[in-house]
XYZ file of C-alpha atoms in Angstrom:
747
model
C 163.683 35.937 40.063
C 163.775 32.817 37.885
C 165.951 29.836 38.666
C 167.977 30.585 35.539
C 168.683 34.112 36.795
C 169.546 32.740 40.230
C 172.090 30.394 38.692
C 173.549 33.156 36.521
C 174.018 35.554 39.428
C 175.242 33.049 42.013
C 178.818 33.529 43.141
C 179.095 29.865 44.142
C 179.484 26.784 41.977
C 176.061 25.140 41.802
C 174.856 21.706 40.700
C 171.454 20.327 39.714
C 171.238 18.559 43.068
C 171.383 21.929 44.823
C 167.845 22.781 43.670
C 164.974 20.852 45.223
C 161.811 20.774 43.157
C 159.545 23.767 43.699
C 155.947 22.622 43.182
C 154.754 25.876 41.631
C 157.573 25.679 39.062
C 157.347 21.947 38.305
C 155.613 19.981 35.564
C 155.377 16.199 35.397
C 155.699 15.112 31.755
C 154.432 11.598 30.995
C 155.828 10.271 27.724
C 154.161 7.609 25.536
C 152.280 5.747 28.264
C 149.377 4.824 26.010
C 147.669 1.659 24.868
C 149.243 1.868 21.406
C 152.840 1.936 22.661
C 152.412 -0.519 25.519
C 150.675 -3.161 23.425
C 153.005 -3.256 20.435
C 156.377 -3.357 22.170
C 158.364 -6.510 21.506
C 156.955 -8.836 24.158
C 159.551 -9.778 26.766
C 159.404 -10.764 30.429
C 161.666 -7.837 31.312
C 159.545 -5.155 29.619
C 156.269 -6.511 30.974
C 157.583 -6.665 34.520
C 159.344 -3.293 34.265
C 156.130 -1.617 33.069
C 154.169 -3.313 35.842
C 156.663 -2.023 38.429
C 156.855 1.505 36.996
C 153.149 2.219 36.567
C 152.412 2.606 40.313
C 155.366 4.996 40.546
C 154.043 7.081 37.655
C 150.586 7.092 39.196
C 151.974 8.230 42.552
C 153.877 11.057 40.859
C 150.921 12.336 38.855
C 148.507 12.021 41.785
C 150.873 13.980 44.025
C 151.414 16.695 41.431
C 147.664 17.170 41.092
C 147.333 17.668 44.851
C 150.085 20.221 45.397
C 149.441 23.815 44.494
C 150.912 25.047 41.230
C 152.322 21.820 39.770
C 151.220 20.663 36.308
C 150.695 17.226 34.754
C 151.270 16.901 31.005
C 150.645 13.766 28.964
C 152.432 13.601 25.643
C 151.641 10.695 23.347
C 151.943 9.440 19.790
C 149.076 10.669 17.622
C 149.092 12.157 14.155
C 147.449 15.470 13.268
C 146.037 14.124 10.006
C 144.108 11.040 9.011
C 146.741 9.940 6.466
C 149.635 10.769 8.839
C 151.342 12.995 6.305
C 152.431 15.276 9.163
C 154.580 12.756 11.061
C 158.350 13.165 11.026
C 160.487 11.887 8.183
C 162.294 9.653 10.665
C 159.012 8.023 11.675
C 158.014 7.547 8.018
C 161.251 5.643 7.476
C 161.139 3.608 10.708
C 158.781 0.782 9.768
C 155.086 -0.035 10.046
C 154.794 0.766 13.748
C 155.521 4.445 13.212
C 153.583 4.589 9.974
C 150.327 3.581 11.657
C 150.101 5.975 14.566
C 146.710 6.679 16.143
C 144.835 9.233 14.078
C 143.448 12.500 15.539
C 141.500 11.775 18.740
C 142.122 8.024 18.572
C 144.873 7.706 21.179
C 143.860 5.628 24.196
C 145.451 5.469 27.618
C 146.021 2.733 30.161
C 143.478 2.204 32.885
C 146.261 2.537 35.459
C 147.417 5.911 34.130
C 144.889 8.131 32.390
C 144.856 11.944 32.009
C 142.342 13.680 34.239
C 140.127 16.559 33.170
C 142.570 19.364 33.948
C 145.718 17.602 32.791
C 147.305 18.907 29.590
C 147.406 16.569 26.570
C 149.922 17.167 23.807
C 150.103 14.721 20.865
C 153.511 14.327 19.228
C 154.750 12.935 15.919
C 158.484 12.606 16.587
C 160.825 11.059 19.133
C 161.371 14.288 21.081
C 158.251 16.075 22.235
C 160.154 19.375 22.042
C 160.668 19.116 18.276
C 157.174 18.295 17.022
C 154.944 20.176 19.475
C 154.507 23.573 21.119
C 155.282 22.179 24.580
C 158.080 24.691 25.173
C 155.631 27.544 24.487
C 153.060 25.966 26.833
C 155.574 25.416 29.626
C 156.826 28.998 29.510
C 153.252 30.322 29.575
C 152.670 28.239 32.685
C 155.850 29.535 34.320
C 157.366 26.065 34.573
C 161.130 25.897 35.111
C 161.615 22.395 36.461
C 160.529 19.253 34.620
C 160.085 15.726 35.922
C 160.135 13.447 32.894
C 158.802 9.879 33.118
C 157.535 7.227 30.736
C 159.020 5.186 27.902
C 161.339 4.301 26.348
C 164.167 5.321 28.656
C 166.836 5.250 25.975
C 164.698 6.765 23.221
C 161.851 9.261 23.642
C 162.561 9.930 27.327
C 166.259 10.579 26.724
C 165.533 12.766 23.687
C 163.087 14.900 25.678
C 165.525 15.219 28.597
C 168.417 16.366 26.427
C 166.309 18.900 24.513
C 164.697 20.245 27.695
C 168.099 20.736 29.316
C 169.395 22.578 26.243
C 166.341 24.836 26.390
C 167.225 25.860 29.967
C 164.905 23.687 32.049
C 166.126 21.961 35.194
C 165.297 18.317 34.510
C 164.736 15.462 36.968
C 164.314 11.816 35.947
C 162.918 9.296 38.468
C 164.712 6.192 37.235
C 162.103 3.820 38.674
C 159.316 5.575 36.716
C 160.881 4.953 33.302
C 160.749 1.825 31.155
C 162.893 0.336 28.378
C 162.801 -2.901 26.416
C 165.697 -4.399 28.359
C 167.645 -3.708 31.517
C 170.734 -2.904 29.445
C 168.842 -0.329 27.369
C 167.370 1.194 30.531
C 170.838 1.597 32.047
C 172.237 3.027 28.820
C 169.431 5.564 28.734
C 170.071 6.638 32.320
C 173.774 6.898 31.645
C 173.096 9.041 28.587
C 170.985 11.453 30.637
C 173.373 11.895 33.573
C 174.918 15.035 32.145
C 171.519 16.592 31.434
C 169.331 15.689 34.414
C 169.252 14.810 38.086
C 168.661 11.035 38.200
C 166.718 10.196 41.378
C 163.951 7.925 42.661
C 160.207 8.473 42.748
C 160.400 8.833 46.533
C 162.827 11.728 46.159
C 160.490 13.580 43.797
C 157.494 13.010 46.063
C 159.507 14.284 49.006
C 160.388 17.496 47.193
C 156.854 18.138 45.935
C 155.408 17.711 49.415
C 158.097 19.753 51.154
C 157.271 23.039 52.883
C 160.158 24.695 51.120
C 158.449 24.283 47.723
C 156.651 27.566 48.333
C 159.744 29.446 49.472
C 160.852 32.260 47.172
C 164.431 32.207 45.949
C 166.250 35.444 46.607
C 169.440 36.178 44.720
C 171.071 37.773 47.758
C 170.558 34.664 49.882
C 170.814 31.880 47.336
C 173.880 30.385 49.011
C 172.194 30.210 52.409
C 168.949 28.908 50.909
C 170.794 26.130 49.163
C 172.760 25.381 52.292
C 169.560 24.821 54.244
C 166.854 23.767 51.814
C 168.909 22.483 48.923
C 170.092 19.579 51.006
C 166.763 18.659 52.507
C 163.749 16.645 51.539
C 160.455 15.681 53.148
C 158.777 12.475 53.974
C 156.518 10.955 51.320
C 152.874 10.486 52.170
C 151.658 7.248 53.578
C 150.803 4.553 51.038
C 147.114 4.431 50.219
C 147.340 0.662 50.055
C 147.424 0.331 53.852
C 144.478 -1.242 55.620
C 141.684 0.877 57.040
C 143.115 0.443 60.516
C 146.452 1.754 59.408
C 145.054 4.704 57.498
C 143.770 6.075 60.779
C 147.439 6.370 61.804
C 148.404 9.528 59.972
C 151.966 10.043 58.827
C 152.798 12.785 61.216
C 155.852 14.401 59.638
C 154.799 14.290 55.987
C 155.586 17.978 55.419
C 158.902 18.056 57.239
C 162.474 18.507 56.128
C 163.813 14.958 55.890
C 166.957 14.652 53.762
C 166.539 12.388 50.762
C 169.187 9.842 49.882
C 170.261 11.886 46.874
C 171.063 15.097 48.715
C 174.070 14.326 50.884
C 177.686 14.460 49.816
C 180.768 14.101 52.044
C 182.299 17.407 53.144
C 185.184 18.200 50.795
C 188.756 18.548 51.984
C 190.681 21.694 51.196
C 192.411 20.018 48.270
C 193.466 16.668 46.935
C 196.902 17.532 48.354
C 195.472 16.925 51.832
C 194.595 13.369 50.839
C 198.080 12.831 49.445
C 199.531 14.122 52.704
C 197.319 11.652 54.562
C 198.618 8.806 52.399
C 202.223 9.742 53.152
C 201.509 10.035 56.881
C 199.872 6.609 56.921
C 202.760 5.124 54.976
C 205.265 6.596 57.429
C 203.278 4.995 60.284
C 203.658 1.576 58.674
C 200.191 1.330 57.130
C 200.147 -0.762 53.969
C 196.428 -1.125 53.273
C 193.234 0.911 53.553
C 190.160 -1.130 54.352
C 187.024 0.411 52.876
C 184.180 -0.671 55.166
C 180.388 -0.673 55.274
C 177.934 -2.333 57.662
C 175.273 -4.457 55.964
C 171.681 -4.517 57.189
C 172.362 -7.631 59.290
C 175.271 -5.966 61.117
C 178.179 -7.659 59.336
C 181.123 -5.447 58.420
C 181.829 -5.755 54.705
C 185.205 -4.468 53.628
C 187.802 -4.547 50.881
C 191.474 -3.716 51.371
C 193.299 -1.505 48.869
C 197.125 -1.343 48.936
C 198.149 2.125 50.041
C 201.015 2.157 47.547
C 198.551 1.715 44.698
C 196.519 4.699 45.859
C 199.627 6.847 46.130
C 200.723 5.896 42.630
C 197.280 6.556 41.153
C 196.966 9.775 43.144
C 193.381 9.194 44.111
C 191.890 12.485 45.233
C 189.197 13.760 47.514
C 186.959 11.334 49.474
C 188.493 8.144 48.041
C 185.408 7.918 45.834
C 184.806 4.796 43.755
C 188.024 3.092 44.867
C 186.035 -0.043 45.747
C 182.462 -1.196 45.329
C 180.387 -3.818 47.124
C 177.644 -5.908 45.564
C 174.245 -4.475 46.364
C 172.899 -7.868 47.396
C 175.768 -8.309 49.876
C 174.704 -5.115 51.674
C 170.971 -5.710 51.728
C 170.129 -9.259 50.699
C 172.308 -11.747 52.629
C 171.121 -13.331 55.905
C 173.428 -14.006 58.842
C 173.292 -17.789 58.521
C 174.471 -18.288 54.910
C 176.109 -16.513 51.997
C 173.009 -16.968 49.846
C 170.858 -14.062 48.619
C 167.267 -13.884 49.821
C 165.111 -13.788 46.644
C 162.396 -11.535 48.105
C 164.924 -8.765 48.789
C 164.519 -7.637 45.149
C 168.260 -6.987 44.992
C 170.541 -8.031 42.175
C 174.032 -9.496 42.248
C 174.676 -7.592 39.012
C 174.484 -4.184 40.687
C 177.308 -2.801 42.795
C 177.495 0.141 45.181
C 180.669 2.262 45.037
C 181.869 3.316 48.479
C 182.763 6.961 49.168
C 185.017 7.142 52.218
C 184.299 9.470 55.139
C 187.817 10.277 56.300
C 186.548 11.411 59.703
C 185.959 7.710 60.462
C 189.504 6.617 59.573
C 191.298 4.658 62.296
C 194.387 2.431 62.447
C 193.380 -0.368 64.842
C 196.329 -1.639 66.916
C 195.282 -5.254 66.392
C 195.808 -4.727 62.627
C 198.567 -2.088 62.582
C 199.298 -2.318 58.855
C 195.694 -1.558 57.888
C 193.744 1.677 58.210
C 189.968 1.267 58.348
C 187.487 3.803 57.033
C 183.702 3.811 56.776
C 181.706 5.808 54.262
C 178.572 6.059 52.165
C 177.356 3.615 49.526
C 176.229 5.086 46.213
C 174.212 3.990 43.196
C 176.588 3.043 40.408
C 174.439 4.601 37.653
C 173.150 7.803 39.255
C 175.875 8.477 41.810
C 173.203 9.111 44.466
C 173.527 7.720 47.985
C 171.998 4.242 48.048
C 168.848 3.789 50.161
C 170.550 0.652 51.503
C 173.314 2.699 53.153
C 172.384 2.612 56.852
C 175.212 4.916 57.903
C 173.835 7.576 55.565
C 170.378 6.916 57.020
C 171.641 7.929 60.474
C 173.370 10.973 59.025
C 170.125 12.098 57.388
C 168.259 11.694 60.684
C 170.763 14.015 62.350
C 170.292 16.601 59.594
C 166.529 16.206 59.851
C 166.559 16.909 63.588
C 168.789 19.924 63.116
C 166.914 21.568 60.259
C 163.339 20.759 61.246
C 163.513 20.927 65.032
C 166.735 22.830 65.789
C 167.855 19.865 67.861
C 171.137 17.993 68.082
C 171.425 14.690 69.900
C 173.895 13.485 72.496
C 174.296 9.703 72.678
C 176.299 7.381 74.919
C 176.493 3.590 74.676
C 176.918 0.571 76.946
C 178.320 -2.621 75.400
C 177.747 -5.893 77.225
C 179.618 -9.080 76.346
C 180.646 -12.392 77.882
C 184.149 -13.829 77.913
C 184.403 -17.554 77.174
C 187.513 -19.685 77.110
C 188.734 -20.548 73.651
C 187.810 -24.221 73.233
C 188.801 -24.467 69.569
C 185.316 -25.667 68.719
C 184.683 -26.230 65.018
C 181.636 -25.422 62.947
C 180.853 -29.143 62.842
C 179.567 -28.882 66.407
C 176.757 -26.565 65.416
C 174.289 -29.248 64.392
C 175.948 -32.030 66.331
C 175.493 -33.363 69.803
C 179.094 -33.931 70.882
C 178.884 -33.078 74.552
C 182.625 -33.518 74.995
C 183.312 -30.788 72.478
C 180.523 -28.573 73.712
C 181.722 -28.773 77.294
C 184.847 -26.881 76.278
C 182.760 -23.738 75.767
C 182.839 -22.347 79.271
C 182.797 -18.819 80.709
C 185.934 -17.438 82.309
C 184.207 -17.127 85.687
C 180.883 -17.423 87.500
C 180.953 -14.044 89.257
C 177.945 -11.763 89.647
C 177.117 -8.078 89.140
C 179.891 -5.651 90.179
C 182.077 -8.454 91.586
C 185.788 -7.793 91.388
C 186.643 -11.351 90.325
C 186.630 -10.761 86.607
C 188.411 -7.418 86.978
C 191.192 -9.149 88.893
C 191.516 -12.224 86.740
C 191.193 -10.429 83.400
C 193.211 -7.361 84.298
C 195.663 -7.835 81.427
C 192.832 -8.261 78.912
C 191.006 -5.186 80.232
C 194.166 -3.098 80.225
C 194.950 -4.013 76.628
C 191.388 -3.293 75.468
C 191.594 0.121 77.125
C 194.985 0.847 75.541
C 193.919 -0.227 72.042
C 190.704 1.781 72.208
C 192.596 4.864 73.341
C 194.886 4.513 70.344
C 191.862 4.873 68.063
C 190.480 7.744 70.173
C 187.770 5.780 71.947
C 187.553 6.477 75.653
C 186.125 4.096 78.255
C 184.019 5.913 80.825
C 183.297 2.916 83.032
C 183.835 -0.847 83.095
C 182.366 -3.396 85.516
C 181.193 -6.970 85.892
C 177.599 -7.668 84.916
C 175.159 -10.327 86.121
C 175.917 -13.235 83.775
C 178.893 -15.572 83.852
C 182.034 -13.948 82.480
C 180.074 -10.815 81.610
C 181.495 -7.299 81.389
C 179.891 -3.964 80.588
C 181.939 -1.307 78.850
C 180.514 2.220 78.878
C 181.357 4.701 76.123
C 180.848 8.360 77.130
C 178.420 10.801 75.546
C 179.331 12.238 72.177
C 177.783 15.188 70.427
C 178.645 13.526 67.130
C 176.056 10.735 66.915
C 177.651 9.218 63.822
C 180.933 9.086 65.704
C 179.447 7.166 68.649
C 177.962 4.647 66.208
C 181.378 4.246 64.566
C 182.903 3.846 68.044
C 180.515 0.996 68.826
C 181.544 -0.878 65.668
C 185.255 -0.322 66.269
C 184.999 -1.167 69.988
C 183.226 -4.452 69.335
C 185.881 -5.524 66.816
C 188.690 -4.480 69.158
C 187.246 -6.389 72.113
C 186.843 -9.564 70.056
C 190.363 -9.304 68.679
C 192.008 -8.741 72.068
C 189.965 -11.583 73.583
C 191.344 -14.012 70.986
C 194.864 -12.827 71.745
C 194.289 -13.739 75.403
C 192.857 -17.179 74.622
C 189.186 -16.208 74.935
C 186.153 -15.420 72.831
C 184.063 -12.284 73.428
C 180.422 -13.135 72.763
C 177.966 -10.276 72.170
C 175.066 -12.702 71.570
C 171.997 -11.305 73.391
C 171.219 -14.526 75.285
C 173.794 -17.203 76.140
C 172.353 -18.939 79.214
C 168.614 -19.240 79.736
C 168.850 -18.674 83.491
C 171.113 -15.605 83.329
C 170.899 -12.031 82.111
C 171.756 -11.363 78.497
C 173.938 -8.930 76.562
C 172.487 -5.584 75.557
C 173.712 -2.495 73.763
C 171.972 0.231 75.743
C 172.042 3.808 74.507
C 171.577 6.974 76.569
C 169.978 9.872 74.703
C 169.480 13.574 75.349
C 169.374 16.570 73.051
C 170.346 20.219 72.994
C 168.511 23.202 71.540
C 170.265 24.884 68.601
C 168.046 27.964 68.400
C 170.119 31.148 68.757
C 167.915 32.654 71.478
C 167.792 29.580 73.669
C 169.053 29.574 77.252
C 172.520 28.338 78.132
C 170.967 25.393 79.971
C 168.986 24.265 76.922
C 172.060 24.697 74.753
C 173.601 22.048 76.956
C 170.607 19.787 77.558
C 167.040 20.490 76.444
C 165.753 17.135 77.724
C 165.158 18.675 81.147
C 164.364 22.169 82.432
C 166.464 21.906 85.559
C 164.004 19.855 87.584
C 161.663 18.015 85.217
C 161.540 16.506 81.757
C 160.639 19.177 79.195
C 157.557 18.894 76.994
C 159.801 17.977 74.081
C 161.544 15.366 76.197
C 158.184 13.844 77.081
C 157.032 13.908 73.463
C 160.304 12.284 72.429
C 159.791 9.435 74.903
C 156.162 8.885 73.942
C 157.061 8.753 70.247
C 159.490 5.926 70.981
C 156.946 4.076 73.114
C 154.221 4.405 70.483
C 156.416 2.861 67.793
C 158.203 0.435 70.121
C 156.501 -2.783 68.885
C 157.776 -2.104 65.370
C 161.070 -0.631 66.535
C 162.004 -3.933 68.146
C 162.383 -5.545 64.713
C 165.195 -3.043 64.094
C 166.777 -2.822 67.570
C 166.610 -6.456 68.760
C 166.409 -8.077 65.327
C 166.945 -11.782 65.952
C 165.235 -14.813 67.415
C 167.918 -14.949 70.096
C 167.289 -11.282 70.975
C 163.793 -12.084 72.205
C 165.157 -14.778 74.536
C 166.724 -11.861 76.454
C 163.412 -10.001 76.913
C 160.900 -10.724 79.648
C 159.999 -10.188 83.304
C 163.067 -10.121 85.516
C 165.477 -9.878 82.587
C 166.589 -6.263 83.213
C 165.147 -5.145 79.868
C 161.480 -4.390 80.333
C 158.746 -6.246 78.470
C 155.952 -3.660 78.193
C 155.631 -0.336 76.371
C 156.457 1.675 79.477
C 158.902 4.063 81.120
C 160.096 4.645 84.635
C 162.604 6.702 86.575
C 165.792 4.798 87.411
C 163.965 1.459 87.036
C 166.125 -1.021 85.159
C 163.060 -3.155 84.456
C 161.594 -0.508 82.127
C 162.550 -0.366 78.422
C 162.797 3.426 78.705
C 164.625 4.441 81.863
C 164.853 8.107 82.843
C 168.263 8.651 84.419
C 168.761 11.134 87.238
C 171.968 12.934 88.106
C 173.125 15.080 90.993
C 176.618 15.473 89.594
C 178.086 17.716 86.976
C 176.343 16.847 83.745
C 178.204 15.104 80.973
C 177.868 18.175 78.764
C 179.665 20.511 81.114
C 177.021 22.348 83.183
C 176.014 21.693 86.759
C 172.409 20.610 87.235
C 170.171 20.565 90.319
C 170.000 17.499 92.495
C 168.347 14.534 90.829
C 167.594 16.222 87.529
C 166.414 13.924 84.678
C 169.466 14.252 82.434
C 168.782 11.598 79.775
C 166.722 8.585 78.818
C 168.184 5.108 78.441
C 166.843 2.867 75.666
C 167.432 -0.713 76.808
C 165.869 -2.834 74.057
C 168.862 -2.689 71.728
C 171.558 -5.315 71.257
C 174.624 -6.067 69.176
C 172.758 -8.074 66.535
C 171.318 -4.767 65.259
C 172.856 -2.507 62.655
C 173.685 0.350 65.025
C 173.263 3.036 62.362
C 169.809 1.849 61.303
C 168.605 1.031 64.810
C 169.772 4.281 66.399
C 168.438 6.315 63.482
C 165.029 4.652 63.820
C 164.870 5.280 67.582
C 165.699 8.962 67.141
C 163.150 9.315 64.323
C 160.365 7.832 66.419
C 161.247 10.259 69.195
C 161.067 13.147 66.741
C 157.640 11.925 65.646
C 156.484 12.308 69.230
C 157.853 15.862 69.322
C 156.202 16.708 66.007
C 152.812 15.482 67.180
C 153.242 16.950 70.682
C 152.334 13.583 72.195
C 151.419 13.370 75.853
C 153.676 11.024 77.792
C 151.791 8.081 79.295
C 151.876 7.624 83.105
C 155.028 6.213 84.660
C 155.230 2.480 85.251
C 154.203 1.449 88.745
C 153.331 -1.747 90.572
C 149.630 -1.002 90.191
C 149.699 0.172 86.570
C 149.018 -1.966 83.531
C 151.107 -1.322 80.421
C 150.632 -2.559 76.884
C 152.610 -5.744 76.264
C 155.337 -5.822 73.640
C 155.809 -8.519 70.999
C 157.172 -11.678 72.589
C 158.760 -13.101 69.434
C 160.823 -11.765 66.569
C 158.092 -12.836 64.147
C 155.539 -10.659 65.964
C 157.810 -7.614 65.837
C 158.366 -8.099 62.100
C 154.598 -8.007 61.579
C 154.439 -4.801 63.630
C 157.044 -3.205 61.377
C 155.057 -4.200 58.290
C 152.141 -2.228 59.725
C 154.088 0.839 60.862
C 153.694 3.185 57.899
C 155.755 5.890 59.607
C 158.903 3.784 59.899
C 158.443 2.167 56.486
C 158.076 5.526 54.765
C 161.252 6.885 56.321
C 163.200 3.743 55.481
C 161.963 3.892 51.904
C 160.724 1.070 49.725
C 164.085 -0.400 48.737
C 165.548 -0.600 52.241
C 162.335 -1.731 53.938
C 161.668 -4.436 51.315
C 165.191 -5.832 51.587
C 165.265 -5.619 55.379
C 161.942 -7.380 55.850
C 162.874 -10.122 53.377
C 166.175 -10.862 55.118
C 164.713 -10.777 58.618
C 161.793 -13.034 57.672
C 164.317 -15.529 56.283
C 166.459 -15.324 59.427
C 163.431 -15.780 61.672
C 162.386 -18.918 59.789
C 165.905 -20.339 60.011
C 166.674 -19.657 63.664
C 163.192 -20.335 65.052
C 163.963 -24.054 64.669
C 167.268 -23.827 66.558
C 167.863 -24.409 70.230
C 169.617 -21.864 72.432
C 172.665 -24.139 72.569
C 172.831 -24.243 68.783
C 172.592 -20.452 68.610
C 175.447 -20.082 71.104
C 177.649 -22.533 69.193
C 176.941 -20.738 65.935
C 177.868 -17.371 67.417
C 180.930 -18.830 69.141
C 182.315 -20.142 65.870
C 181.662 -16.824 64.100
C 183.313 -14.801 66.869
């Protein structure tokens, strides 16, 4: 059955995004990428740079299409059929000397970077739209092509004309926006806007993912179209590793290149029953005294960016489902600003002219007691032009990882978190102290006590603070499982229980941190989450405990609860999961402990681990297997001392929790995919591979980890690396005391 027949017979409302590219039904059409067109365009810095940026994308697309079975590559180009060009269109004859001097038959030349290969199809054209002056429609139907990926130039002219005509002829059209070129940025945007109603506007990475996906060979059955779309229409696969990597890196194969990894364009928030439900929510919030809704997103450096919208305005405008496009945040503010200054990092390749509309996820909505007139809600950031989820949206990154685990491996994660922080007396220190040497001012920054691990001192003296934190967290549905003194001065650890909703536990971490800091200020203190405050004391971590359950219908009840262990031992998938994390750990550190100060916390005797190793119940190992002889957190009793979960210790509060947790889970899944053998357990006599000792070293490891970079995508990885390199250069010249003062002022 053809895709057109599938659409006609479907009983559900379908969209272009519901249909991933099927390689055997897809043709890549390259428009006007020839020497003649590229050399005579009005010279401008924008066009030259845009063409330079787009050519590698076009090459990647055509190379991939040639490798997958059934896909076609078609080059269409300007070339007359006659020597005197009497056959060209009337419009071209009236459009000036450029169009009146087209290459004559056989004279068209192509760029060195992008040239048709022997089995590619070449179709010369003599009009703006290739569908009006050639037999391309006839050729495509003979080939059985139903989906077209159209790239080339100019975005707002020949590309747009071809897209509109192809859509009218019944083809499903996809346009990779980064593989198209126009004379100016404004004309490029206008072209994309003009094609939105006729094509799915995506990125090159999205197209590559679809073409390489296993599902491209799946037949579409009319009786199961809804279920197929529900499972494969929202999934995408990982793009292949860049061929530009060094020879050493090419030996590291990208292990999940044919898996179901959701692309950034595929996810949309689950709809409510009706816009009336949103209106009811507004009225309920208003009755509770809420006056504003804060639309929030976490940037890549872990700062919460938000804008507050008056609730009354929303009620008057009757905004409907999802609170889409109510506010937007500058792209560069999400991915291009370092922690030390409100100045964009040039190498992030992000523009202050582009904004990302925020689509609220109402499941994250809370009314924090410390700001009772404001409701806070997190959501997904979207591209303003295409409407697709932005690659810079780290919360969506974690959501896609969860979908990936579910659809590829039939696994769902359970995650718990431990937040460590230190309470310091509020000394009213100003920012002027940061670079100064005023010991009188600095001496005011003192911890609330000097107690040690599990002492009752801080619990007694800060009982009112602890009680209020507990009460405020309960009011936003965050439960405290355990709270105790830690090893450093004024240090507490707050344990959040396991959640089956991984996105929810990440949200809880963000909300809990903000609540703790707010309540601390109310009680005349500052809560510092900085990883290292005193050089001779333990630091602050954000440990996560991870296990997973098996979602396969025929699995045992025990595995439905916890598939990390088999009752007595770690399962083969549990071992593969751990080894995947350990193998990528040097690069992972740049995402999980992403600051100069973070690495001050890591080392022998620091309760973190400093080698790529694991151990059972050893708090000096970065991966700690936790045993339990009690009723398991998920509800079933387990045998004595069963390995119930693994604790990842090299994570702290300077990390974006969504990005860091997503990366850890992905690396574990890589170990499962490759069926890795878990290395021997850490012992006094064993020697384990050392980990990076500085933030700069871990950044270099990330640059060389093609697996992590490919999953992050080019836009996110480029921005992240640029910002973190800038932060490393800035803070590597600072003393520990200066770092503490800086964090104290910000808290």
